[in-house]
PDB file of C-alpha atoms in Angstrom:
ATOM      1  CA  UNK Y 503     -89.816 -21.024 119.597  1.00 83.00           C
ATOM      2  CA  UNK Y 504     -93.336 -21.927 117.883  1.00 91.00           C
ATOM      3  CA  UNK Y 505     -92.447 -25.311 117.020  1.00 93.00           C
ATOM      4  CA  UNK Y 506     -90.879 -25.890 120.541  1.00 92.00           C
ATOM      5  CA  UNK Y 507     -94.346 -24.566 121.851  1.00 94.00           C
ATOM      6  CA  UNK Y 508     -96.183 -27.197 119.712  1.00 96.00           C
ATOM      7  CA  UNK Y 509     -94.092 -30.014 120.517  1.00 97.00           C
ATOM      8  CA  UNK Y 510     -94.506 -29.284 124.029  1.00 97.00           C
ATOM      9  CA  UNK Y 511     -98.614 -29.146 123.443  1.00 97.00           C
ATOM     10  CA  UNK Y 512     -99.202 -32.199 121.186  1.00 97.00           C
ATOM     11  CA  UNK Y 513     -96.627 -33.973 124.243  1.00 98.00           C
ATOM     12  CA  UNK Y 514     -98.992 -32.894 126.564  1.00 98.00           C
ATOM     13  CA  UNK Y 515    -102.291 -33.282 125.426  1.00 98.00           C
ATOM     14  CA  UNK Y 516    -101.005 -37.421 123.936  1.00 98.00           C
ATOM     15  CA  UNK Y 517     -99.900 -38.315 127.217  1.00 98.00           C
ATOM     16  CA  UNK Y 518    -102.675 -37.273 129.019  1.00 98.00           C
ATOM     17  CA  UNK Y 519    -104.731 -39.382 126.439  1.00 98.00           C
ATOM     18  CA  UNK Y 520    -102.963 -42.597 126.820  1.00 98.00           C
ATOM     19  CA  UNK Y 521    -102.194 -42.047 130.627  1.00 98.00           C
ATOM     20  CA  UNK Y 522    -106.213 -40.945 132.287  1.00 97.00           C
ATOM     21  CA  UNK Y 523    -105.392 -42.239 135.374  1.00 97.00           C
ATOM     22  CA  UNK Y 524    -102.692 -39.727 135.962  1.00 98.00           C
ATOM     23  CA  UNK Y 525    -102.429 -35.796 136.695  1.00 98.00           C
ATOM     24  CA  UNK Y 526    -100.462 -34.680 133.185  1.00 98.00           C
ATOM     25  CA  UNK Y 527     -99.619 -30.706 133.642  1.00 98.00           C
ATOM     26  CA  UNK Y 528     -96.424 -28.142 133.484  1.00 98.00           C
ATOM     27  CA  UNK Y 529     -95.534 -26.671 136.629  1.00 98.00           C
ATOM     28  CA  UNK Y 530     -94.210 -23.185 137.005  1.00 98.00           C
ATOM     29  CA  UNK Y 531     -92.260 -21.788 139.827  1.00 97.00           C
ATOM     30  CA  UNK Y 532     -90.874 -18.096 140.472  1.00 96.00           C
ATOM     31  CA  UNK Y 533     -87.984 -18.621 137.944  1.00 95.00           C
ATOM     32  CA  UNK Y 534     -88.399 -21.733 135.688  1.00 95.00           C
ATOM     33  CA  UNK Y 535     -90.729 -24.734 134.813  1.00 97.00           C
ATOM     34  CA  UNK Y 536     -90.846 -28.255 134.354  1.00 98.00           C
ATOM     35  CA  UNK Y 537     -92.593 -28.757 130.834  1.00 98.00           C
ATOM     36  CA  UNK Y 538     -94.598 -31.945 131.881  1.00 98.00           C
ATOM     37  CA  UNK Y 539     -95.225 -32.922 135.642  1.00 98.00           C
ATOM     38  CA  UNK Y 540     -96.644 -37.130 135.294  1.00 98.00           C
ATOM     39  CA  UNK Y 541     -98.407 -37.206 138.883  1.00 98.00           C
ATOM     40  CA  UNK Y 542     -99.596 -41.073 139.621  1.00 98.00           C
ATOM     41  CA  UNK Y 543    -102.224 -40.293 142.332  1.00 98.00           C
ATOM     42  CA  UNK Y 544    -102.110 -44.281 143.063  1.00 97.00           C
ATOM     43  CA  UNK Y 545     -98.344 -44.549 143.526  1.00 98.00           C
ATOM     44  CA  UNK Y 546     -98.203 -41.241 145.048  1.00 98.00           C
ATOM     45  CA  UNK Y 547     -95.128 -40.377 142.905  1.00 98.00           C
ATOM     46  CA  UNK Y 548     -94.472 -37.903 139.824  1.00 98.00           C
ATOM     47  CA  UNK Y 549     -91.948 -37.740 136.933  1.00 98.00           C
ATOM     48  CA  UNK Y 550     -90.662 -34.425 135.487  1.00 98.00           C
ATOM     49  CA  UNK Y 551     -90.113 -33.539 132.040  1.00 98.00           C
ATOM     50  CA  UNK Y 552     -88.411 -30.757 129.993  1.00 98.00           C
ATOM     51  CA  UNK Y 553     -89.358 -31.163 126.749  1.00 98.00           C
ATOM     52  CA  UNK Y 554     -86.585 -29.225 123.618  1.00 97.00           C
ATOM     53  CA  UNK Y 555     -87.500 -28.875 119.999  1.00 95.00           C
ATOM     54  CA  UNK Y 556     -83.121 -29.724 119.724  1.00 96.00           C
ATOM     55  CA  UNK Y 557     -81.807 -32.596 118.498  1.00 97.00           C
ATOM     56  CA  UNK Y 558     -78.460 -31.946 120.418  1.00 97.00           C
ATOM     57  CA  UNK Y 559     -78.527 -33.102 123.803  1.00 96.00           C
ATOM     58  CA  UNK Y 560     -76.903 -29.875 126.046  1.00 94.00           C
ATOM     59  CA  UNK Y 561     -76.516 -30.064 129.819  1.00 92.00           C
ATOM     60  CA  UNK Y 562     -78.464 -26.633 130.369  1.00 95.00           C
ATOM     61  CA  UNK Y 563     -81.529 -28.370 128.510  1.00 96.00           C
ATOM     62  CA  UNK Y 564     -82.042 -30.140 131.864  1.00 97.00           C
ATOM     63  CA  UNK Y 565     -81.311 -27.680 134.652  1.00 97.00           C
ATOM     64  CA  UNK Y 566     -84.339 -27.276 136.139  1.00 97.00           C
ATOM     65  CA  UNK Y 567     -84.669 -31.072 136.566  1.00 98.00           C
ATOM     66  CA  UNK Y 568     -81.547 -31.182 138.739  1.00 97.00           C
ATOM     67  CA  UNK Y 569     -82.591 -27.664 140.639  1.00 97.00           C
ATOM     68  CA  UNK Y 570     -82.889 -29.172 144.679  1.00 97.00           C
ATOM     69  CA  UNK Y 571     -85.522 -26.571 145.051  1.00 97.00           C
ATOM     70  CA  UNK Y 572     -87.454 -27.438 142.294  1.00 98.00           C
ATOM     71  CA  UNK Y 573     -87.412 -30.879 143.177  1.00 98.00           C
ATOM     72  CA  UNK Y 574     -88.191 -30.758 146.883  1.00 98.00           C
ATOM     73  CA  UNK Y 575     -90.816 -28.545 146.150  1.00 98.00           C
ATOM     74  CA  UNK Y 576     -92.194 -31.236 143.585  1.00 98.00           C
ATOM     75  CA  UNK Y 577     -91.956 -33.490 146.064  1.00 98.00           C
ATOM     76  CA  UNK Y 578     -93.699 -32.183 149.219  1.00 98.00           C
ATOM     77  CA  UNK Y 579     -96.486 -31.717 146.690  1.00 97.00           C
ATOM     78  CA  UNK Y 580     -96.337 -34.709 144.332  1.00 98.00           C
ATOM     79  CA  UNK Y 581     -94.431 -37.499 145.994  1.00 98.00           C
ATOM     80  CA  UNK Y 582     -90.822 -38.750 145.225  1.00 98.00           C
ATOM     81  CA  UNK Y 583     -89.743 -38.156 141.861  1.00 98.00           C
ATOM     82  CA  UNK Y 584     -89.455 -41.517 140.024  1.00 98.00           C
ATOM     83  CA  UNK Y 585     -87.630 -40.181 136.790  1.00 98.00           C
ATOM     84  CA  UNK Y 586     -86.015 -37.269 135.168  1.00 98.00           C
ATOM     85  CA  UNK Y 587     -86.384 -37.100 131.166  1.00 98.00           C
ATOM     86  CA  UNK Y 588     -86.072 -34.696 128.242  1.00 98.00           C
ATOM     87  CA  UNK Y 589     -88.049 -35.266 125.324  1.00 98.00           C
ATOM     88  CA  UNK Y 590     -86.163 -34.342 122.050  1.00 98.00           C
ATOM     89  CA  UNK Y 591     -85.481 -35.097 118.600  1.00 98.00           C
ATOM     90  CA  UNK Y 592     -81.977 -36.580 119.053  1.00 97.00           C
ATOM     91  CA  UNK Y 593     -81.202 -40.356 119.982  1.00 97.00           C
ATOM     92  CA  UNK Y 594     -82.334 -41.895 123.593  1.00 97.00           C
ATOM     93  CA  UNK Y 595     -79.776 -41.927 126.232  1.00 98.00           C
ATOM     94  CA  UNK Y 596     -78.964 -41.211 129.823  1.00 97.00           C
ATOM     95  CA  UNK Y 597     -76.519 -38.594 130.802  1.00 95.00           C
ATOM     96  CA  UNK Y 598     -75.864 -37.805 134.233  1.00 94.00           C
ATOM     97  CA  UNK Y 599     -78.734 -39.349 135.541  1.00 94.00           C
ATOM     98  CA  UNK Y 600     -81.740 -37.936 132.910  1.00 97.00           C
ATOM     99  CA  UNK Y 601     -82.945 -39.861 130.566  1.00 98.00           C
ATOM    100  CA  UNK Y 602     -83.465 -38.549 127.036  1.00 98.00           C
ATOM    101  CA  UNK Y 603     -85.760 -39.606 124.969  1.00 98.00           C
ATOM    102  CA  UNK Y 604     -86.659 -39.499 120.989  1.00 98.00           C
ATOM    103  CA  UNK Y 605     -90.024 -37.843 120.976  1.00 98.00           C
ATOM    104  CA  UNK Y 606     -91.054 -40.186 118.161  1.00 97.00           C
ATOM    105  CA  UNK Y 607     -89.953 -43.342 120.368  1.00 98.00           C
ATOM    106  CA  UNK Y 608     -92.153 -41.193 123.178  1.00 98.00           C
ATOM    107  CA  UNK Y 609     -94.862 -40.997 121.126  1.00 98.00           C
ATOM    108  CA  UNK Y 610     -94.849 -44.397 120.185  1.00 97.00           C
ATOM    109  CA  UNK Y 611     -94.152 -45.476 123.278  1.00 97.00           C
ATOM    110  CA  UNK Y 612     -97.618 -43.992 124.580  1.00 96.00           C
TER     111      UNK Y 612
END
């Protein structure tokens, strides 16, 4: 739980380093949260993030992203959402619409 709690951090606080022209923050609702909200003020559009200290990629790791309410909530308040992604330690790769991503390729990638 810790080391999920610091992954999420340092993901945080490096992408709102390499990205200052963007809104980088996690957004809680009633029941849930997306770990990392990417709001491009410019574009008027957002990505949402979970962000899992696994390696295994597991369908409930992503079912906040795919919650309508969530999302249409996101949306009135952010702009479309442009991409779906959770951060982990296993391999990148898409299933059933969210990317996942390698949080060292992330990181990298920043």
């Amino acid at each position: 739980d810790i080391q999920g709690r610091m992954m999420e951090d340092i993901i945080l606080l490096e992408t709102k380093m390499a990205l200052p022209k963007c809104e980088v923050f996690k957004l809680v609702f009633a029941r849930g949260e997306f770990d990392m909200v990417v709001f491009d003020p410019e574009a008027a559009s957002c990505s949402i993030y979970e962000v899992k200290h696994s390696t295994e990629a597991v369908e409930a790791q992503y079912r906040h992203l795919v919650d309508e309410e969530k999302c249409a909530t996101t949306e009135f308040r952010y702009g479309p959402i442009t991409g779906k992604y959770v951060i982990y330690r296993g391999m990148t790769q898409d299933i059933n619409g969210i990317h996942y991503l390698n949080v060292e390729e992330y990181l990298k990638g920043l």
